[in-house]
Coordinates of C-alpha atoms and ligand atoms in Angstrom, one line a residue:
M1423 CA 44.3 -16.7 -63.0
K1424 CA 47.0 -15.3 -65.3
L1425 CA 46.1 -18.0 -67.8
L1426 CA 42.4 -17.1 -67.6
W1427 CA 43.2 -13.5 -68.0
K1428 CA 45.3 -14.2 -71.2
T1429 CA 42.6 -16.2 -72.7
H1430 CA 40.2 -13.5 -71.9
M1431 CA 42.4 -11.0 -73.5
R1432 CA 42.8 -13.1 -76.7
L1433 CA 39.1 -13.3 -76.8
Q1434 CA 38.8 -9.5 -76.5
V1435 CA 41.4 -9.0 -79.3
I1436 CA 39.6 -11.4 -81.6
K1437 CA 36.4 -9.6 -81.0
L1438 CA 38.1 -6.3 -81.7
V1439 CA 39.7 -7.4 -85.0
F1440 CA 36.2 -8.4 -86.1
A1441 CA 34.7 -5.1 -84.9
L1442 CA 37.4 -3.2 -86.7
F1443 CA 36.8 -5.1 -89.9
V1444 CA 33.0 -4.3 -89.7
V1445 CA 33.6 -0.6 -88.9
T1446 CA 36.1 -0.1 -91.8
L1447 CA 33.8 -1.8 -94.2
R1448 CA 30.7 0.3 -93.3
T1449 CA 32.3 3.6 -92.9
A1450 CA 35.3 5.4 -94.1
E1451 CA 35.9 6.5 -90.5
S1452 CA 38.5 4.5 -88.8
R1453 CA 38.1 3.5 -85.2
K1454 CA 41.2 2.3 -83.6
A1455 CA 41.8 0.0 -80.7
K1456 CA 44.9 -0.9 -78.8
I1457 CA 45.9 -2.8 -75.8
V1458 CA 47.4 -0.4 -73.2
T1459 CA 49.0 -1.0 -69.8
A1460 CA 47.9 1.0 -66.8
S1461 CA 50.4 1.2 -64.0
F1462 CA 49.4 2.7 -60.7
E1463 CA 49.8 2.4 -57.1
Y1464 CA 48.0 3.5 -53.9
N1465 CA 47.8 3.0 -50.2
G1466 CA 44.7 0.8 -49.4
I1467 CA 43.2 -1.0 -46.5
N1468 CA 43.7 -4.1 -48.7
C1469 CA 45.2 -4.8 -52.1
R1470 CA 43.2 -6.7 -54.7
A1471 CA 44.1 -10.0 -56.7
H1472 CA 41.9 -9.4 -59.7
S1473 CA 41.5 -6.3 -61.9
A1474 CA 39.4 -5.4 -64.8
S1475 CA 38.7 -2.1 -66.8
L1476 CA 35.2 -0.6 -67.2
T1477 CA 35.9 -0.8 -71.0
D1478 CA 36.1 -4.7 -70.7
F1479 CA 32.3 -4.4 -70.0
G1480 CA 31.4 -2.1 -72.8
G1481 CA 31.9 1.2 -71.1
V1482 CA 32.2 4.2 -73.3
G1483 CA 33.9 7.4 -71.9
D1484 CA 32.4 9.9 -74.4
G1485 CA 30.3 11.9 -71.9
V1486 CA 27.0 11.0 -73.8
T1487 CA 26.7 7.2 -73.6
S1488 CA 25.2 5.9 -70.3
N1489 CA 27.5 3.5 -68.5
T1490 CA 25.1 2.4 -65.7
K1491 CA 24.8 -1.0 -67.2
A1492 CA 28.6 -1.4 -67.8
F1493 CA 29.2 -0.5 -64.1
Q1494 CA 26.5 -2.9 -62.9
S1495 CA 27.7 -5.8 -65.1
A1496 CA 31.3 -5.1 -64.2
I1497 CA 30.8 -5.1 -60.5
S1498 CA 28.5 -8.1 -60.6
N1499 CA 31.1 -10.0 -62.6
L1500 CA 33.9 -8.9 -60.2
S1501 CA 31.9 -9.9 -57.1
Q1502 CA 32.7 -13.5 -57.7
Y1503 CA 36.3 -12.8 -56.5
G1504 CA 35.3 -11.6 -53.0
S1505 CA 36.7 -14.7 -51.4
E1506 CA 39.6 -15.1 -53.8
G1507 CA 41.7 -12.0 -53.0
G1508 CA 39.1 -9.3 -54.0
S1509 CA 38.8 -7.3 -57.1
Q1510 CA 39.3 -3.8 -58.6
L1511 CA 37.4 -1.9 -61.3
Y1512 CA 39.6 0.5 -63.2
V1513 CA 37.9 3.5 -64.7
P1514 CA 40.3 4.9 -67.5
A1515 CA 40.6 8.5 -68.6
G1516 CA 37.4 9.7 -70.2
K1517 CA 34.0 11.1 -69.3
W1518 CA 31.8 8.3 -68.0
L1519 CA 28.1 9.3 -67.8
T1520 CA 26.2 7.0 -65.3
G1521 CA 23.2 6.7 -63.0
S1522 CA 23.4 5.0 -59.6
F1523 CA 25.3 1.8 -59.2
S1524 CA 26.2 -0.5 -56.2
L1525 CA 29.5 -1.7 -55.0
T1526 CA 30.4 -5.1 -53.7
S1527 CA 32.7 -6.5 -50.8
H1528 CA 36.5 -6.8 -51.0
F1529 CA 36.4 -4.3 -53.9
T1530 CA 38.1 -1.2 -55.2
L1531 CA 36.8 1.3 -57.5
Y1532 CA 39.8 3.1 -58.9
L1533 CA 39.6 6.3 -61.1
D1534 CA 42.3 7.4 -63.3
K1535 CA 43.6 11.0 -62.7
D1536 CA 41.8 12.0 -66.0
A1537 CA 38.6 9.9 -65.4
V1538 CA 35.4 11.9 -64.7
L1539 CA 32.2 10.1 -63.5
L1540 CA 29.4 12.3 -64.7
A1541 CA 26.2 11.8 -62.8
S1542 CA 23.2 11.1 -65.2
Q1543 CA 20.3 13.6 -65.2
D1544 CA 17.9 11.0 -66.3
I1545 CA 15.7 10.3 -63.2
T1546 CA 15.0 6.7 -64.4
E1547 CA 18.6 5.9 -63.7
W1548 CA 18.2 6.7 -60.0
P1549 CA 16.3 3.8 -58.2
V1550 CA 14.2 4.9 -55.2
I1551 CA 14.9 3.3 -51.8
E1552 CA 13.4 3.5 -48.3
P1553 CA 14.0 6.4 -46.0
L1554 CA 16.8 5.8 -43.3
P1555 CA 15.3 4.0 -40.3
S1556 CA 17.0 6.4 -37.9
Y1557 CA 15.3 9.5 -39.8
G1558 CA 11.9 8.2 -40.3
R1559 CA 11.5 10.1 -43.6
G1560 CA 13.6 11.6 -46.4
R1561 CA 15.0 15.0 -45.7
D1562 CA 13.5 16.6 -48.9
A1563 CA 10.3 14.6 -49.1
P1564 CA 8.6 12.2 -46.8
A1565 CA 8.6 9.2 -49.2
G1566 CA 11.7 7.4 -50.4
R1567 CA 15.1 8.6 -51.4
F1568 CA 17.0 8.4 -54.7
T1569 CA 19.9 5.9 -54.3
S1570 CA 23.2 7.7 -54.2
L1571 CA 25.4 7.7 -57.3
I1572 CA 27.9 5.3 -55.8
F1573 CA 26.0 3.1 -53.3
G1574 CA 26.7 0.1 -51.2
T1575 CA 25.0 -1.7 -48.3
N1576 CA 26.0 -4.5 -45.9
L1577 CA 29.6 -4.7 -47.4
T1578 CA 33.0 -5.3 -45.9
D1579 CA 36.2 -3.9 -47.2
V1580 CA 35.5 -1.4 -49.9
I1581 CA 37.6 1.3 -51.4
V1582 CA 36.7 4.2 -53.8
T1583 CA 39.9 6.0 -54.8
G1584 CA 41.9 7.4 -57.6
E1585 CA 44.8 9.8 -58.4
N1586 CA 42.5 12.7 -57.8
G1587 CA 40.0 11.5 -60.5
T1588 CA 36.7 13.3 -60.5
I1589 CA 33.1 12.6 -59.7
D1590 CA 30.8 15.3 -61.0
G1591 CA 27.2 15.2 -59.6
Q1592 CA 26.0 17.8 -62.2
G1593 CA 23.8 19.0 -59.3
A1594 CA 22.3 22.2 -60.9
F1595 CA 19.4 20.1 -62.2
W1596 CA 18.6 18.7 -58.7
W1597 CA 19.1 22.1 -57.0
Q1598 CA 16.5 23.6 -59.4
Q1599 CA 14.1 20.7 -58.8
F1600 CA 14.6 21.3 -55.1
H1601 CA 14.1 25.1 -55.1
R1602 CA 10.9 24.6 -57.3
K1603 CA 9.6 22.1 -54.8
K1604 CA 9.3 19.5 -57.7
L1605 CA 10.9 16.5 -55.9
K1606 CA 8.9 13.5 -54.9
Y1607 CA 11.8 11.9 -53.2
T1608 CA 14.9 13.0 -51.4
R1609 CA 17.9 14.0 -53.5
P1610 CA 20.7 11.4 -54.0
Y1611 CA 24.2 11.8 -52.5
L1612 CA 27.4 11.1 -54.4
I1613 CA 28.7 8.3 -52.3
E1614 CA 26.6 6.5 -49.6
L1615 CA 27.6 3.3 -47.8
M1616 CA 25.3 1.8 -45.3
F1617 CA 25.8 -1.1 -42.7
S1618 CA 29.4 -1.5 -43.9
D1619 CA 32.6 -2.3 -42.2
G1620 CA 36.1 -1.2 -43.6
I1621 CA 35.5 1.7 -45.9
Q1622 CA 38.2 3.8 -47.6
I1623 CA 37.3 6.8 -49.7
S1624 CA 40.5 8.6 -50.9
N1625 CA 42.2 10.9 -53.3
L1626 CA 39.2 12.1 -55.4
T1627 CA 37.6 15.4 -56.3
L1628 CA 33.9 15.6 -55.9
L1629 CA 32.0 18.4 -57.8
N1630 CA 28.5 19.7 -57.6
S1631 CA 26.8 17.0 -55.6
P1632 CA 23.0 17.0 -55.9
S1633 CA 22.9 17.1 -52.0
W1634 CA 25.4 15.6 -49.5
N1635 CA 28.7 14.4 -50.8
I1636 CA 29.9 11.5 -48.8
H1637 CA 27.6 9.6 -46.3
P1638 CA 28.8 6.6 -44.4
V1639 CA 25.8 5.4 -42.2
Y1640 CA 25.5 2.6 -39.8
S1641 CA 29.1 1.7 -40.5
S1642 CA 32.5 1.3 -38.9
N1643 CA 36.2 1.4 -39.4
I1644 CA 36.2 4.3 -42.0
I1645 CA 39.0 6.3 -43.8
V1646 CA 38.2 9.4 -45.7
Q1647 CA 41.4 10.9 -46.9
G1648 CA 42.6 13.5 -49.6
I1649 CA 39.2 14.4 -50.7
T1650 CA 38.7 17.8 -52.6
I1651 CA 35.0 18.9 -52.6
F1652 CA 33.7 21.9 -54.6
A1653 CA 30.0 23.1 -54.7
P1654 CA 28.7 26.7 -55.1
V1655 CA 28.5 28.3 -51.7
T1656 CA 24.7 28.9 -52.3
S1657 CA 23.9 25.4 -53.4
P1658 CA 21.3 23.7 -51.1
N1659 CA 22.4 21.0 -48.6
T1660 CA 25.7 20.2 -50.4
D1661 CA 27.3 19.0 -47.0
G1662 CA 30.8 17.7 -47.5
I1663 CA 31.3 14.6 -45.3
N1664 CA 28.5 13.3 -43.1
P1665 CA 29.5 10.4 -40.7
D1666 CA 26.1 9.3 -39.4
S1667 CA 25.7 6.5 -36.8
C1668 CA 29.4 5.5 -37.5
T1669 CA 32.1 4.1 -35.1
N1670 CA 35.8 4.6 -35.6
T1671 CA 36.2 7.0 -38.4
K1672 CA 39.2 9.1 -39.6
I1673 CA 38.7 12.2 -41.9
E1674 CA 42.0 13.5 -43.0
D1675 CA 43.6 16.1 -45.5
C1676 CA 40.3 17.2 -47.1
Y1677 CA 39.6 20.6 -48.7
I1678 CA 35.9 21.5 -48.9
V1679 CA 34.1 24.5 -50.4
S1680 CA 30.4 23.9 -50.2
G1681 CA 26.9 25.3 -49.6
D1682 CA 26.4 23.6 -46.2
D1683 CA 28.5 22.3 -43.3
C1684 CA 31.9 21.0 -44.6
V1685 CA 31.7 18.0 -42.1
A1686 CA 28.4 17.2 -40.4
V1687 CA 28.3 14.6 -37.7
K1688 CA 25.0 13.0 -37.2
S1689 CA 23.1 10.0 -35.6
G1690 CA 19.4 10.1 -36.5
W1691 CA 16.4 12.4 -36.0
D1692 CA 14.0 12.8 -33.0
E1693 CA 11.9 9.8 -32.1
Y1694 CA 13.3 7.7 -35.0
G1695 CA 16.9 8.3 -34.1
I1696 CA 16.2 7.7 -30.4
K1697 CA 14.5 4.4 -31.1
F1698 CA 17.3 3.3 -33.6
G1699 CA 19.8 4.3 -30.9
W1700 CA 23.0 4.0 -33.0
P1701 CA 25.6 6.7 -32.0
T1702 CA 28.5 8.2 -33.9
K1703 CA 31.6 7.6 -31.8
Q1704 CA 35.4 7.7 -32.1
L1705 CA 35.8 10.2 -34.9
V1706 CA 39.0 12.0 -35.7
I1707 CA 39.1 14.9 -38.1
R1708 CA 42.4 16.4 -39.1
R1709 CA 43.9 18.8 -41.5
L1710 CA 40.5 20.0 -42.8
T1711 CA 40.2 23.3 -44.8
C1712 CA 36.8 24.6 -45.1
I1713 CA 35.2 27.5 -47.0
S1714 CA 31.3 27.8 -46.3
P1715 CA 30.1 31.3 -45.8
F1716 CA 26.6 30.1 -44.6
S1717 CA 27.4 27.1 -42.6
A1718 CA 29.8 25.5 -40.1
T1719 CA 33.2 24.0 -40.5
I1720 CA 32.2 21.0 -38.5
A1721 CA 28.6 20.6 -37.3
L1722 CA 27.5 18.2 -34.5
G1723 CA 23.9 17.6 -35.4
S1724 CA 21.3 18.8 -35.8
E1725 CA 20.2 15.1 -36.1
M1726 CA 22.0 13.7 -33.0
S1727 CA 19.4 11.6 -31.4
G1728 CA 21.3 8.5 -31.4
G1729 CA 24.2 10.3 -29.6
I1730 CA 27.6 11.7 -30.6
Q1731 CA 30.6 10.8 -28.4
D1732 CA 34.5 11.1 -28.6
V1733 CA 35.0 13.4 -31.6
R1734 CA 38.6 14.9 -31.9
A1735 CA 39.2 17.6 -34.4
E1736 CA 42.8 19.1 -34.9
D1737 CA 44.6 21.4 -37.3
I1738 CA 41.5 22.7 -38.9
T1739 CA 41.3 25.9 -41.1
A1740 CA 38.3 27.8 -41.8
I1741 CA 38.1 30.7 -44.3
Q1742 CA 35.0 32.9 -44.8
T1743 CA 32.9 30.4 -43.0
E1744 CA 29.9 31.1 -40.8
S1745 CA 31.0 29.2 -37.7
G1746 CA 33.7 26.8 -36.3
V1747 CA 32.7 23.5 -34.5
R1748 CA 29.0 24.1 -34.0
I1749 CA 26.5 22.1 -31.9
K1750 CA 23.0 22.0 -33.2
T1751 CA 20.3 20.4 -31.1
A1752 CA 16.7 21.0 -29.9
V1753 CA 14.0 19.8 -27.4
G1754 CA 12.7 16.5 -28.8
R1755 CA 16.1 15.3 -30.1
G1756 CA 17.2 13.4 -27.0
G1757 CA 20.5 11.7 -27.4
Y1758 CA 23.8 13.4 -26.3
V1759 CA 26.8 15.2 -27.7
K1760 CA 29.7 14.7 -25.2
D1761 CA 33.4 14.3 -25.0
I1762 CA 34.3 16.6 -27.9
Y1763 CA 37.8 17.9 -28.3
V1764 CA 39.1 20.6 -30.7
K1765 CA 42.7 22.0 -31.0
R1766 CA 44.8 24.1 -33.3
F1767 CA 41.9 25.7 -35.2
N1768 CA 42.8 28.7 -37.5
M1769 CA 40.0 30.9 -38.6
H1770 CA 39.8 33.9 -41.1
T1771 CA 36.7 36.0 -41.6
M1772 CA 34.0 34.3 -39.4
K1773 CA 30.5 35.3 -38.3
W1774 CA 30.8 33.2 -35.1
A1775 CA 34.0 31.7 -33.9
F1776 CA 31.9 29.5 -31.4
K1777 CA 28.4 28.5 -31.6
M1778 CA 26.0 26.1 -29.8
T1779 CA 22.2 26.2 -30.3
G1780 CA 19.5 24.4 -28.4
D1781 CA 16.6 25.6 -30.5
Y1782 CA 17.4 24.1 -33.9
N1783 CA 13.7 23.2 -34.3
S1784 CA 13.6 21.3 -37.5
H1785 CA 11.5 18.1 -36.7
A1786 CA 10.9 15.0 -38.6
D1787 CA 7.2 15.3 -37.7
T1788 CA 5.0 16.5 -34.9
H1789 CA 5.3 13.2 -32.9
F1790 CA 8.7 14.1 -31.2
D1791 CA 8.7 13.8 -27.4
P1792 CA 8.8 17.1 -25.7
N1793 CA 10.5 15.5 -22.8
A1794 CA 13.4 14.1 -24.8
L1795 CA 16.1 16.6 -23.9
P1796 CA 19.6 16.3 -25.3
E1797 CA 22.6 16.0 -23.0
I1798 CA 25.5 18.3 -24.1
A1799 CA 28.6 17.8 -21.9
N1800 CA 32.5 18.0 -21.8
I1801 CA 33.1 20.2 -24.9
N1802 CA 36.7 21.3 -25.3
Y1803 CA 38.4 23.8 -27.4
R1804 CA 42.0 24.9 -27.2
D1805 CA 44.8 26.7 -29.2
V1806 CA 42.3 28.6 -31.5
V1807 CA 43.5 31.7 -33.5
A1808 CA 41.0 33.7 -35.4
E1809 CA 41.0 37.0 -37.3
N1810 CA 38.1 39.3 -38.6
V1811 CA 35.5 37.7 -36.4
T1812 CA 32.1 39.4 -36.1
I1813 CA 30.9 37.6 -33.0
A1814 CA 33.0 35.6 -30.6
A1815 CA 30.5 33.2 -29.4
K1816 CA 26.7 32.5 -29.2
F1817 CA 26.0 29.8 -26.7
E1818 CA 22.4 29.1 -26.1
G1819 CA 21.6 26.0 -24.1
I1820 CA 18.1 24.8 -23.2
S1821 CA 16.5 26.1 -20.0
N1822 CA 16.4 23.3 -17.3
D1823 CA 18.9 21.4 -19.5
P1824 CA 22.1 23.5 -19.6
F1825 CA 25.0 22.5 -21.8
K1826 CA 27.7 21.5 -19.2
G1827 CA 31.5 21.2 -19.0
I1828 CA 32.4 23.7 -21.8
C1829 CA 36.1 24.3 -21.6
I1830 CA 37.9 27.0 -23.8
A1831 CA 41.6 27.7 -23.4
N1832 CA 44.4 29.6 -25.2
V1833 CA 42.2 31.4 -27.7
T1834 CA 42.8 34.7 -29.4
L1835 CA 40.1 36.0 -31.4
G1836 CA 40.8 39.2 -33.6
M1837 CA 37.5 41.0 -33.8
A1838 CA 36.4 42.6 -37.1
V1839 CA 36.1 46.4 -37.6
K1840 CA 32.4 46.0 -37.7
A1841 CA 32.2 43.4 -34.8
K1842 CA 29.2 43.4 -32.5
K1843 CA 29.7 45.4 -29.3
R1844 CA 29.0 42.3 -27.2
P1845 CA 31.3 39.6 -28.4
W1846 CA 29.9 36.8 -26.2
T1847 CA 26.2 35.8 -25.6
C1848 CA 25.7 32.9 -23.2
T1849 CA 22.5 31.4 -21.7
D1850 CA 21.8 28.0 -20.1
I1851 CA 25.5 26.8 -20.2
E1852 CA 28.2 26.0 -17.6
G1853 CA 32.0 25.8 -18.0
M1854 CA 35.3 27.6 -17.8
T1855 CA 37.9 29.4 -19.8
S1856 CA 41.7 30.0 -19.5
G1857 CA 43.6 32.5 -21.4
V1858 CA 40.8 33.7 -23.8
T1859 CA 40.5 37.0 -25.5
P1860 CA 38.2 38.9 -25.9
T1861 CA 37.0 38.5 -22.3
P1862 CA 34.4 35.7 -22.2
C1863 CA 30.9 35.9 -20.7
D1864 CA 30.3 35.4 -16.9
L1865 CA 29.0 31.9 -17.3
L1866 CA 32.6 30.9 -18.5
P1867 CA 34.8 32.5 -15.9
D1868 CA 38.5 32.8 -16.7
Q1869 CA 40.5 30.5 -14.4
G1870 CA 43.8 32.0 -15.4
P1871 CA 46.4 31.1 -18.0
E1872 CA 47.9 28.2 -16.0
K1873 CA 44.6 26.2 -16.4
I1874 CA 45.0 25.5 -20.3
A1875 CA 45.5 21.8 -19.7
A1876 CA 42.0 21.5 -18.4
C1877 CA 40.7 21.4 -22.0
D1878 CA 43.2 18.8 -23.3
F1879 CA 42.6 15.7 -25.6
P1880 CA 42.5 12.3 -24.1
E1881 CA 46.0 10.7 -24.0
E1882 CA 45.1 7.4 -25.8
S1883 CA 44.7 7.5 -29.5
L1884 CA 41.6 6.1 -31.3
P1885 CA 41.8 2.6 -32.9
I1886 CA 41.5 3.9 -36.5
D1887 CA 44.8 5.7 -36.0
K1888 CA 46.5 2.4 -35.4
L1889 CA 45.3 0.9 -38.8
E1890 CA 48.1 0.8 -41.3
L1891 CA 47.4 1.0 -45.0
K1892 CA 49.1 -1.4 -47.5
K1893 CA 51.0 -0.2 -50.6
C1894 CA 49.2 -1.7 -53.6
S1895 CA 50.7 -1.6 -57.1
Y1896 CA 49.2 -2.8 -60.4
N1897 CA 50.2 -3.3 -64.0
M1898 CA 47.1 -4.0 -65.8
K1899 CA 46.3 -4.5 -69.6
Y1900 CA 43.1 -3.4 -71.0
V1901 CA 41.6 -2.5 -74.4
E1902 CA 41.3 1.2 -75.3
M1903 CA 39.2 2.3 -78.2
F1904 CA 39.4 5.8 -79.6
Ligands
NAG117 C1 46.6 10.1 -51.4 O1 47.5 10.8 -52.2 C2 48.6 11.2 -51.4 C3 49.5 12.0 -52.3 O2 49.7 11.4 -53.5 C4 49.4 10.1 -50.8 O3 50.4 10.4 -50.0 C5 48.3 9.3 -49.9 O4 48.9 8.1 -49.3 C6 47.1 8.9 -50.7 N1 46.1 8.4 -49.7 C7 45.4 7.2 -49.9 C8 44.6 6.8 -48.7 O5 45.4 6.6 -50.9
NAG118 C1 33.0 -12.4 -66.2 O1 33.6 -13.4 -65.5 C2 33.7 -14.6 -66.2 C3 34.5 -15.6 -65.3 O2 33.5 -16.1 -64.3 C4 34.5 -14.4 -67.5 O3 34.7 -15.6 -68.1 C5 33.8 -13.3 -68.4 O4 34.5 -13.1 -69.5 C6 33.7 -12.1 -67.5 N1 33.0 -11.1 -68.4 C7 33.5 -10.1 -68.9 C8 32.6 -9.3 -69.8 O5 34.6 -9.9 -68.7
NAG119 C1 21.8 -5.1 -43.8 O1 22.1 -5.2 -42.4 C2 21.1 -4.7 -41.6 C3 21.6 -4.6 -40.2 O2 22.3 -5.7 -39.8 C4 19.8 -5.5 -41.8 O3 18.9 -5.1 -41.0 C5 19.5 -5.5 -43.3 O4 18.4 -6.4 -43.4 C6 20.5 -5.9 -44.1 N1 20.3 -5.7 -45.5 C7 20.5 -6.5 -46.5 C8 20.2 -6.0 -47.9 O5 21.1 -7.5 -46.4
NAG120 C1 42.7 17.6 -57.1 O1 42.1 18.3 -58.0 C2 41.4 19.5 -57.5 C3 40.6 20.0 -58.7 O2 41.3 20.2 -59.8 C4 42.6 20.4 -57.2 O3 41.9 21.6 -56.6 C5 43.3 19.8 -55.9 O4 44.3 20.6 -55.6 C6 43.9 18.4 -56.4 N1 44.5 17.7 -55.3 C7 45.7 17.3 -55.4 C8 46.1 16.6 -54.2 O5 46.3 17.4 -56.4
NAG121 C1 48.4 28.6 -27.7 O1 48.0 28.5 -29.1 C2 49.0 28.8 -29.9 C3 48.4 29.0 -31.3 O2 47.8 27.7 -31.6 C4 50.2 28.0 -29.9 O3 51.2 28.4 -30.8 C5 50.7 27.9 -28.4 O4 51.7 26.9 -28.3 C6 49.6 27.6 -27.5 N1 50.1 27.7 -26.1 C7 50.2 26.7 -25.3 C8 50.7 26.9 -23.9 O5 49.9 25.5 -25.6
NAG122 C1 36.5 40.8 -42.8 O1 35.1 40.4 -42.9 C2 34.3 41.1 -43.7 C3 32.9 40.4 -43.7 O2 32.5 40.3 -42.4 C4 34.8 41.2 -45.1 O3 34.0 42.0 -45.9 C5 36.2 41.8 -45.1 O4 36.8 41.7 -46.4 C6 37.1 41.0 -44.2 N1 38.3 41.6 -44.0 C7 39.6 41.0 -44.1 C8 40.7 41.8 -44.1 O5 39.7 39.8 -44.6

């Protein structure tokens, strides 16, 4: 391969010399090119044998030229190395305007720390695909969905990472179309991977997504780490990270400021989600910081019709956020939310510390089954400290379908000066508390401080926590034009 690479570089150099000649002949302006070395390392689920730069495929990082074709031809070219040690596409420093493009298997997309992917605002650069089968329709419009900026389906072993390089969705254009009800199709996400196994998305900054930021769906063995997400807190549906019908997922060390839920765990909508029947299970969320004044730190639902089971959230911080770990469901959803564990949650300035609602009545259509009741059971919270809370808890189950096994222990909520007189409202729920202030509602009787262990995490860790990342280091040469 080294030989091939050298030949390839020589070809590039020859081409460049020729290009330089032409440029200097035609204009007085001098355009320079040089061969540079990029050295970098990262921890990955796998390292790659072959590397290339976007500039090898005609990419131009001027913020104006479209790079959609450069990305597509680079990835199509690199896909040939899937069975030969995999490949990596390096995006150098620069502003790379692009529409949607698709990844391949055994592949890494690596952004330099000063690389910015700028999402195109030319609608023809966003192909339309079918709605998700577990949703039955798009969320913004019934027909198709614009493909996400970085998309992949039916892949194995795919990494999107960088030294905190940036992906800027330039969402204002889409938010305006959404508010004016001008969208024919559902808005694109920044990163979506469907039907894939072995996904790593790490050490990137995501700005102003048109809608959701990161959406792994029908996938397994997923690591999302070191992601910073910023969107205006009033921007529509800019959810942070949405594991949807996924198994064995880890979300760690993320900082999210957004206009919707920081993390939203999902598994399909009403009759479509029930029929598809693909749950989200074995999910761990650690060291998450969330700022989202109108939404939840972690939402479970509202689309949970395929079921949500075994979610563990620990060392979570919420600042000026509407609620903590919130369950959203409704009659017609079916499915379940069970075996949920939360510990070490610090909150500052919250409307509700705890919230569960059984009347989140947004439906895919009118054909939902009114007898499809969700099962909500074994929901545990412990070691929660909060200050400046307006309402301690709003727990509203479903009549004839109570939310069961709620366990809350070792919780101290500092109430706001303007707090509601009645801190807890509880209907159609069952459970217990231990060492909780202010005094909980009668449906959650305090069993005394020695019962804290009742709300503990399971002893055994999830399989994703046993996965060790490999240290990958690269020295790659590529042509830089400036
Ligand atoms: C992300 O960056 C941090 C700090 O540089 C590093 O410790 C961590 O291993 C990186 N994570 C991944 C998955 O690349
Ligand atoms: C794509 O791959 C082939 C090898 O199969 C190589 O010869 C060619 O130069 C590559 N294209 C580019 C633009 O690098
Ligand atoms: C991807 O996998 C799913 C589920 O196995 C299958 O239904 C679908 O046809 C596959 N799509 C493609 C493009 O191969
Ligand atoms: C990544 O960049 C963002 C935006 O500039 C910054 O807020 C964040 O702290 C950076 N993260 C790291 C780990 O350097
Ligand atoms: C109760 O929670 C606080 C704050 O998270 C923690 O420091 C303390 O160790 C917890 N108490 C017990 C008995 O676990
Ligand atoms: C408490 O919360 C209110 C909003 O409910 C906010 O206006 C106020 O600044 C907060 N106070 C502190 C000390 O954070």
